[in-house]
């Protein structure tokens, strides 16, 4: 009869797409059973039937590895094989895909990922440190062996941002990637602001909640977020991963008075990453910045991440979600696993590794307005000397505010007009050397968002 079609089979049993192997299970090994690894086991055990249906085939854990076999991880591992050596795990004949969630840029994580790729197994990893340093070589190794290397969980936690760049926005020339990409830092900054709690106490909470890296210095020093920015920039701009070119500054120097003063002037402080092309190359920076309090970035609370991507045809797109922790990270891992189970095998950075061009680092950073906090002697003529140091470098003052003094010194806050970071630094060097300056000046960029 005209117009009548056989209804699609939604049960999956007889469902077939050319090129898919829908009859065999996808057999998985997991290296690492900490926050993320245990989360992946939990998610598969909770939603196995649904995930199999979405994948179009069974997704089965075959074997696992960690340092301690006897540790209670809150999940039942009895049905899985065990390997003490993650490289042996990666090479098992009964494994199709390795999930690497041990961490560490070199060592066993790198060894087992390379072993898996070389022996023709797909890899899904949350390890941004490893890929920031070895991503280019690993992407080439995956391609040479016809397998997938996926890292959605390594960037912005549960937000499917790599997928957005490599798939949904693939028709656009990307002009800017910007965002808050470290959950621990945003949790620390917003909790300190809300509760007045001490920096170290809040950091300890973030560790207990499973947000922080094994060494939290990677979080608060900005390195973890810089790893993520380097991976996103490579994917967005078609360049080789160039982590060493990311200008990185952490949040260790941000004090509660800075957080409150910024708020008072209509801003919030965020550890913000920006990657964009400017006239002389690719600018990549991860540093504490001020953003307007009423902007979407300014309103981010807790462990939440937000990434903005701008493309020439689409304009600005915004993605928000939890940036760390067991559930969100496991969610990103399983998203990658289901893609591979469905037969989606694309190059790690969205195009063949041989097509990725070397990234020429832009220098110096683009112009911007800055927030300055100075601790100055409360005496006649002090401000004139500061104004003179700024004027010598053509740094123009937009706004200025002085807070109550302690009898000897007073905090002075200045917002500048747009200026080059190099000129500002020269002025700050002069100000720091003035006899009326009683503490090293604090300077934070005010980002256009
Ligand atoms: P974690 O809780 O410290 O867990 C690490 C796991 O790896 C542990 O099970 C540990 O074994 C195992 N392991 C470490 N070294 C090993 C070795 N030499 N041989 C065998 N197993 C080893 O770390 P995590 O928070 O789950 O993070 C794992 C990875 O995911 C890291 O790359 C991290 O950057 C990334 N990531 C984490 C999050 C998050 O929110 N936590 C989010 C995104 C990405 P034992 O348990 O026996 O000690
Ligand atoms: N330590 C990281 C963070 C985990 O806090 O964002 C997610 O990558």
Short mmCIF file of C-alpha atoms in Angstrom, two decimals, residues 58-376:
data_model
loop_
_atom_site.label_atom_id
_atom_site.label_comp_id
_atom_site.label_asym_id
_atom_site.label_seq_id
_atom_site.Cartn_x
_atom_site.Cartn_y
_atom_site.Cartn_z
CA UNK A 58 25.77 -5.52 25.62
CA UNK A 59 28.41 -3.44 27.41
CA UNK A 60 30.18 -5.75 29.86
CA UNK A 61 32.96 -5.22 32.38
CA UNK A 62 35.40 -8.11 32.02
CA UNK A 63 38.28 -7.22 34.34
CA UNK A 64 39.57 -4.44 36.59
CA UNK A 65 42.82 -3.27 38.17
CA UNK A 66 43.89 -1.01 41.04
CA UNK A 67 46.68 -0.96 43.60
CA UNK A 68 44.82 -2.73 46.40
CA UNK A 69 42.67 -5.74 45.65
CA UNK A 70 41.21 -5.92 49.16
CA UNK A 71 40.01 -2.29 49.50
CA UNK A 72 36.25 -1.86 49.93
CA UNK A 73 35.10 0.42 47.09
CA UNK A 74 31.37 0.28 47.78
CA UNK A 75 30.72 -1.73 44.59
CA UNK A 76 30.57 -5.45 43.91
CA UNK A 77 33.60 -6.54 41.88
CA UNK A 78 33.15 -10.30 42.39
CA UNK A 79 32.09 -10.99 38.81
CA UNK A 80 35.15 -9.35 37.22
CA UNK A 81 38.62 -10.63 36.57
CA UNK A 82 41.49 -8.92 38.44
CA UNK A 83 44.91 -7.85 37.20
CA UNK A 84 47.59 -6.38 39.47
CA UNK A 85 49.32 -4.95 36.41
CA UNK A 86 47.29 -2.39 34.39
CA UNK A 87 49.41 -3.12 31.29
CA UNK A 88 48.49 -6.81 31.48
CA UNK A 89 44.85 -5.67 31.88
CA UNK A 90 45.13 -3.55 28.74
CA UNK A 91 46.55 -6.43 26.71
CA UNK A 92 43.97 -9.08 27.66
CA UNK A 93 42.56 -10.89 24.65
CA UNK A 94 39.04 -10.70 26.05
CA UNK A 95 39.03 -6.88 26.22
CA UNK A 96 37.82 -4.50 23.47
CA UNK A 97 37.99 -1.21 25.35
CA UNK A 98 40.12 0.07 28.24
CA UNK A 99 38.80 2.73 30.62
CA UNK A 100 41.86 4.43 32.16
CA UNK A 101 40.98 6.25 35.39
CA UNK A 102 44.14 5.94 37.45
CA UNK A 103 45.58 9.38 36.77
CA UNK A 104 49.14 10.64 36.38
CA UNK A 105 50.66 12.03 33.22
CA UNK A 106 53.24 9.24 32.85
CA UNK A 107 53.83 5.98 34.69
CA UNK A 108 51.28 3.16 34.64
CA UNK A 109 48.49 5.27 33.12
CA UNK A 110 50.55 6.10 30.03
CA UNK A 111 51.94 2.57 29.83
CA UNK A 112 48.53 0.90 29.90
CA UNK A 113 46.94 3.34 27.45
CA UNK A 114 49.77 2.82 24.98
CA UNK A 115 49.55 -0.96 25.46
CA UNK A 116 45.81 -0.88 24.82
CA UNK A 117 46.03 1.28 21.70
CA UNK A 118 48.95 -0.71 20.26
CA UNK A 119 47.02 -3.95 20.73
CA UNK A 120 43.98 -2.57 18.92
CA UNK A 121 41.76 -1.71 21.88
CA UNK A 122 39.71 1.46 22.20
CA UNK A 123 40.56 3.75 25.12
CA UNK A 124 38.30 6.03 27.14
CA UNK A 125 40.13 8.12 29.71
CA UNK A 126 39.49 10.92 32.20
CA UNK A 127 43.20 11.68 32.37
CA UNK A 128 43.67 15.21 31.07
CA UNK A 129 47.19 15.48 32.53
CA UNK A 130 48.35 12.54 30.40
CA UNK A 131 46.68 13.82 27.23
CA UNK A 132 47.88 17.40 27.73
CA UNK A 133 51.43 16.03 27.51
CA UNK A 134 51.07 12.99 25.25
CA UNK A 135 47.75 13.56 23.46
CA UNK A 136 49.26 14.19 20.05
CA UNK A 137 51.29 10.96 20.03
CA UNK A 138 48.46 8.96 21.55
CA UNK A 139 45.95 10.26 18.99
CA UNK A 140 48.33 9.17 16.22
CA UNK A 141 48.74 5.75 17.84
CA UNK A 142 44.98 5.29 18.08
CA UNK A 143 44.54 6.22 14.41
CA UNK A 144 47.35 3.88 13.32
CA UNK A 145 45.51 1.05 15.05
CA UNK A 146 42.02 2.03 13.86
CA UNK A 147 40.65 2.53 17.37
CA UNK A 148 39.07 5.35 19.36
CA UNK A 149 40.78 7.48 22.02
CA UNK A 150 38.17 9.51 23.87
CA UNK A 151 38.46 11.93 26.77
CA UNK A 152 35.10 13.62 27.41
CA UNK A 153 35.47 12.96 31.16
CA UNK A 154 38.79 14.79 31.17
CA UNK A 155 37.29 18.18 30.28
CA UNK A 156 34.61 20.01 32.27
CA UNK A 157 33.36 16.92 34.12
CA UNK A 158 29.88 15.88 33.08
CA UNK A 159 29.41 18.50 30.34
CA UNK A 160 29.57 16.86 26.87
CA UNK A 161 31.79 19.63 25.55
CA UNK A 162 34.17 17.58 23.39
CA UNK A 163 31.14 16.09 21.70
CA UNK A 164 29.74 19.56 21.10
CA UNK A 165 32.99 20.66 19.43
CA UNK A 166 33.69 17.53 17.39
CA UNK A 167 30.10 16.87 16.32
CA UNK A 168 27.42 19.49 16.86
CA UNK A 169 29.60 22.50 15.98
CA UNK A 170 31.77 20.74 13.38
CA UNK A 171 30.63 23.09 10.61
CA UNK A 172 31.83 26.22 12.39
CA UNK A 173 35.14 28.00 12.48
CA UNK A 174 35.59 28.37 16.23
CA UNK A 175 36.65 31.85 17.30
CA UNK A 176 36.80 31.60 21.09
CA UNK A 177 36.58 29.01 23.85
CA UNK A 178 36.16 30.32 27.36
CA UNK A 179 35.09 28.95 30.69
CA UNK A 180 35.34 27.79 34.25
CA UNK A 181 36.82 24.30 34.02
CA UNK A 182 37.94 23.37 37.51
CA UNK A 183 35.19 22.41 39.93
CA UNK A 184 37.44 22.44 42.98
CA UNK A 185 38.47 26.08 42.45
CA UNK A 186 34.95 27.30 41.84
CA UNK A 187 33.80 25.38 44.91
CA UNK A 188 36.55 27.01 46.99
CA UNK A 189 35.95 30.56 45.71
CA UNK A 190 32.17 30.48 46.09
CA UNK A 191 32.16 28.64 49.43
CA UNK A 192 34.69 31.09 50.91
CA UNK A 193 32.50 33.95 49.73
CA UNK A 194 29.27 32.44 51.07
CA UNK A 195 30.55 31.22 54.43
CA UNK A 196 33.73 33.17 55.12
CA UNK A 197 35.40 29.79 55.71
CA UNK A 198 39.14 29.43 55.62
CA UNK A 199 40.74 28.47 52.29
CA UNK A 200 42.37 25.27 53.61
CA UNK A 201 39.16 24.07 55.29
CA UNK A 202 37.20 24.47 52.05
CA UNK A 203 39.93 22.71 50.07
CA UNK A 204 39.69 19.78 52.51
CA UNK A 205 35.91 19.62 51.89
CA UNK A 206 36.50 19.54 48.13
CA UNK A 207 38.92 16.62 48.60
CA UNK A 208 36.43 14.74 50.78
CA UNK A 209 33.74 15.23 48.13
CA UNK A 210 36.01 13.60 45.49
CA UNK A 211 36.40 16.80 43.44
CA UNK A 212 40.12 17.42 43.83
CA UNK A 213 43.05 15.78 42.05
CA UNK A 214 45.24 13.30 43.93
CA UNK A 215 47.58 16.27 44.39
CA UNK A 216 45.26 19.28 44.89
CA UNK A 217 48.10 21.64 43.96
CA UNK A 218 47.11 20.79 40.35
CA UNK A 219 43.67 22.28 41.04
CA UNK A 220 44.49 25.41 43.00
CA UNK A 221 47.63 26.13 40.96
CA UNK A 222 45.56 26.23 37.74
CA UNK A 223 47.43 23.33 36.09
CA UNK A 224 44.43 20.98 35.94
CA UNK A 225 42.27 23.61 34.26
CA UNK A 226 45.16 24.51 31.93
CA UNK A 227 45.37 20.83 30.88
CA UNK A 228 41.68 20.99 30.00
CA UNK A 229 42.00 24.27 28.12
CA UNK A 230 44.89 22.86 26.06
CA UNK A 231 42.76 19.86 25.04
CA UNK A 232 39.75 22.01 24.17
CA UNK A 233 41.90 24.48 22.22
CA UNK A 234 43.41 21.67 20.11
CA UNK A 235 39.93 20.34 19.38
CA UNK A 236 38.47 23.78 18.66
CA UNK A 237 41.28 25.28 16.57
CA UNK A 238 42.73 22.16 14.90
CA UNK A 239 46.13 22.69 16.49
CA UNK A 240 48.51 20.30 18.20
CA UNK A 241 48.00 20.16 21.94
CA UNK A 242 50.23 22.91 23.32
CA UNK A 243 49.92 22.81 27.10
CA UNK A 244 53.31 24.49 27.59
CA UNK A 245 51.94 27.60 25.85
CA UNK A 246 49.05 28.07 28.30
CA UNK A 247 49.73 31.08 30.55
CA UNK A 248 48.73 29.63 33.92
CA UNK A 249 48.07 31.22 37.29
CA UNK A 250 46.25 29.64 40.24
CA UNK A 251 43.93 30.90 42.95
CA UNK A 252 46.34 30.51 45.88
CA UNK A 253 46.90 34.27 46.09
CA UNK A 254 43.19 35.16 46.13
CA UNK A 255 42.17 36.35 49.57
CA UNK A 256 38.74 36.78 51.12
CA UNK A 257 39.15 40.60 50.98
CA UNK A 258 39.72 40.27 47.18
CA UNK A 259 36.57 38.18 46.83
CA UNK A 260 34.55 40.72 48.83
CA UNK A 261 36.07 43.78 47.17
CA UNK A 262 35.41 42.34 43.70
CA UNK A 263 31.81 41.68 44.70
CA UNK A 264 31.51 45.20 46.01
CA UNK A 265 32.56 46.54 42.62
CA UNK A 266 30.06 44.34 40.75
CA UNK A 267 32.31 41.40 39.93
CA UNK A 268 33.09 37.85 41.01
CA UNK A 269 36.44 36.14 40.81
CA UNK A 270 36.62 32.98 38.70
CA UNK A 271 39.50 30.79 37.57
CA UNK A 272 38.76 31.44 33.91
CA UNK A 273 40.25 29.90 30.80
CA UNK A 274 40.32 31.68 27.44
CA UNK A 275 41.60 30.32 24.13
CA UNK A 276 41.34 32.50 21.04
CA UNK A 277 43.28 33.39 17.96
CA UNK A 278 44.68 36.89 17.87
CA UNK A 279 46.83 38.66 15.26
CA UNK A 280 50.03 36.80 16.04
CA UNK A 281 48.92 33.36 17.15
CA UNK A 282 46.89 31.28 19.57
CA UNK A 283 46.32 32.89 22.96
CA UNK A 284 45.70 30.41 25.77
CA UNK A 285 45.43 31.58 29.35
CA UNK A 286 44.05 30.14 32.57
CA UNK A 287 44.03 32.64 35.40
CA UNK A 288 41.82 34.20 38.07
CA UNK A 289 39.69 36.86 36.40
CA UNK A 290 36.85 39.16 37.36
CA UNK A 291 33.57 38.70 35.53
CA UNK A 292 30.37 40.71 36.06
CA UNK A 293 28.38 39.26 38.99
CA UNK A 294 25.20 39.21 36.94
CA UNK A 295 26.72 37.39 33.95
CA UNK A 296 26.12 33.61 33.55
CA UNK A 297 29.77 32.98 34.46
CA UNK A 298 29.50 35.33 37.43
CA UNK A 299 26.51 33.42 38.78
CA UNK A 300 28.22 30.00 38.81
CA UNK A 301 28.18 28.35 42.22
CA UNK A 302 29.99 25.42 43.78
CA UNK A 303 31.51 22.64 41.69
CA UNK A 304 29.68 23.79 38.55
CA UNK A 305 31.62 24.36 35.33
CA UNK A 306 30.60 26.50 32.38
CA UNK A 307 32.08 26.60 28.89
CA UNK A 308 31.27 29.17 26.21
CA UNK A 309 32.10 28.37 22.61
CA UNK A 310 31.83 30.94 19.86
CA UNK A 311 31.66 29.95 16.20
CA UNK A 312 31.46 32.03 13.04
CA UNK A 313 28.04 30.77 11.94
CA UNK A 314 26.45 29.90 15.27
CA UNK A 315 27.56 32.81 17.45
CA UNK A 316 27.83 32.03 21.16
CA UNK A 317 26.81 28.73 22.75
CA UNK A 318 26.90 28.05 26.49
CA UNK A 319 27.21 24.74 28.35
CA UNK A 320 26.86 24.31 32.10
CA UNK A 321 27.01 21.34 34.47
CA UNK A 322 28.81 19.67 37.35
CA UNK A 323 32.55 19.75 36.75
CA UNK A 324 33.84 17.01 39.06
CA UNK A 325 32.86 14.11 41.28
CA UNK A 326 31.88 10.49 40.89
CA UNK A 327 28.52 10.76 39.11
CA UNK A 328 29.28 13.48 36.53
CA UNK A 329 32.62 11.96 35.58
CA UNK A 330 31.19 8.45 35.26
CA UNK A 331 28.42 9.93 33.12
CA UNK A 332 30.96 11.38 30.68
CA UNK A 333 32.88 8.09 30.55
CA UNK A 334 29.75 6.09 29.78
CA UNK A 335 28.78 8.58 27.07
CA UNK A 336 32.08 7.84 25.32
CA UNK A 337 31.70 4.09 25.86
CA UNK A 338 28.23 4.09 24.31
CA UNK A 339 29.52 6.01 21.29
CA UNK A 340 32.24 3.40 20.72
CA UNK A 341 29.74 0.56 21.23
CA UNK A 342 27.59 2.18 18.53
CA UNK A 343 30.56 2.15 16.18
CA UNK A 344 31.48 5.84 16.36
CA UNK A 345 35.25 5.88 15.96
CA UNK A 346 36.57 9.34 15.13
CA UNK A 347 40.01 10.88 15.65
CA UNK A 348 40.62 12.00 19.23
CA UNK A 349 40.67 15.73 18.43
CA UNK A 350 37.98 15.59 15.76
CA UNK A 351 40.34 15.44 12.78
CA UNK A 352 43.30 13.26 11.85
CA UNK A 353 46.30 13.96 14.08
CA UNK A 354 48.42 14.61 10.97
CA UNK A 355 46.09 17.52 10.09
CA UNK A 356 46.62 19.27 13.44
CA UNK A 357 48.94 22.23 12.91
CA UNK A 358 51.60 23.43 15.35
CA UNK A 359 50.15 26.19 17.52
CA UNK A 360 52.08 29.46 17.41
CA UNK A 361 51.74 31.00 20.87
CA UNK A 362 50.42 34.56 20.88
CA UNK A 363 52.57 36.94 22.84
CA UNK A 364 51.91 39.07 24.75
CA UNK A 365 48.33 38.48 25.94
CA UNK A 366 45.54 40.59 24.49
CA UNK A 367 44.64 43.94 26.05
CA UNK A 368 42.20 44.00 28.92
CA UNK A 369 40.90 46.02 31.84
CA UNK A 370 42.36 45.09 35.22
CA UNK A 371 41.39 45.17 38.88
CA UNK A 372 44.23 46.23 41.17
CA UNK A 373 44.43 45.93 44.95
CA UNK A 374 47.16 47.98 46.56
CA UNK A 375 48.01 48.31 50.24
CA UNK A 376 49.18 51.92 50.49
#
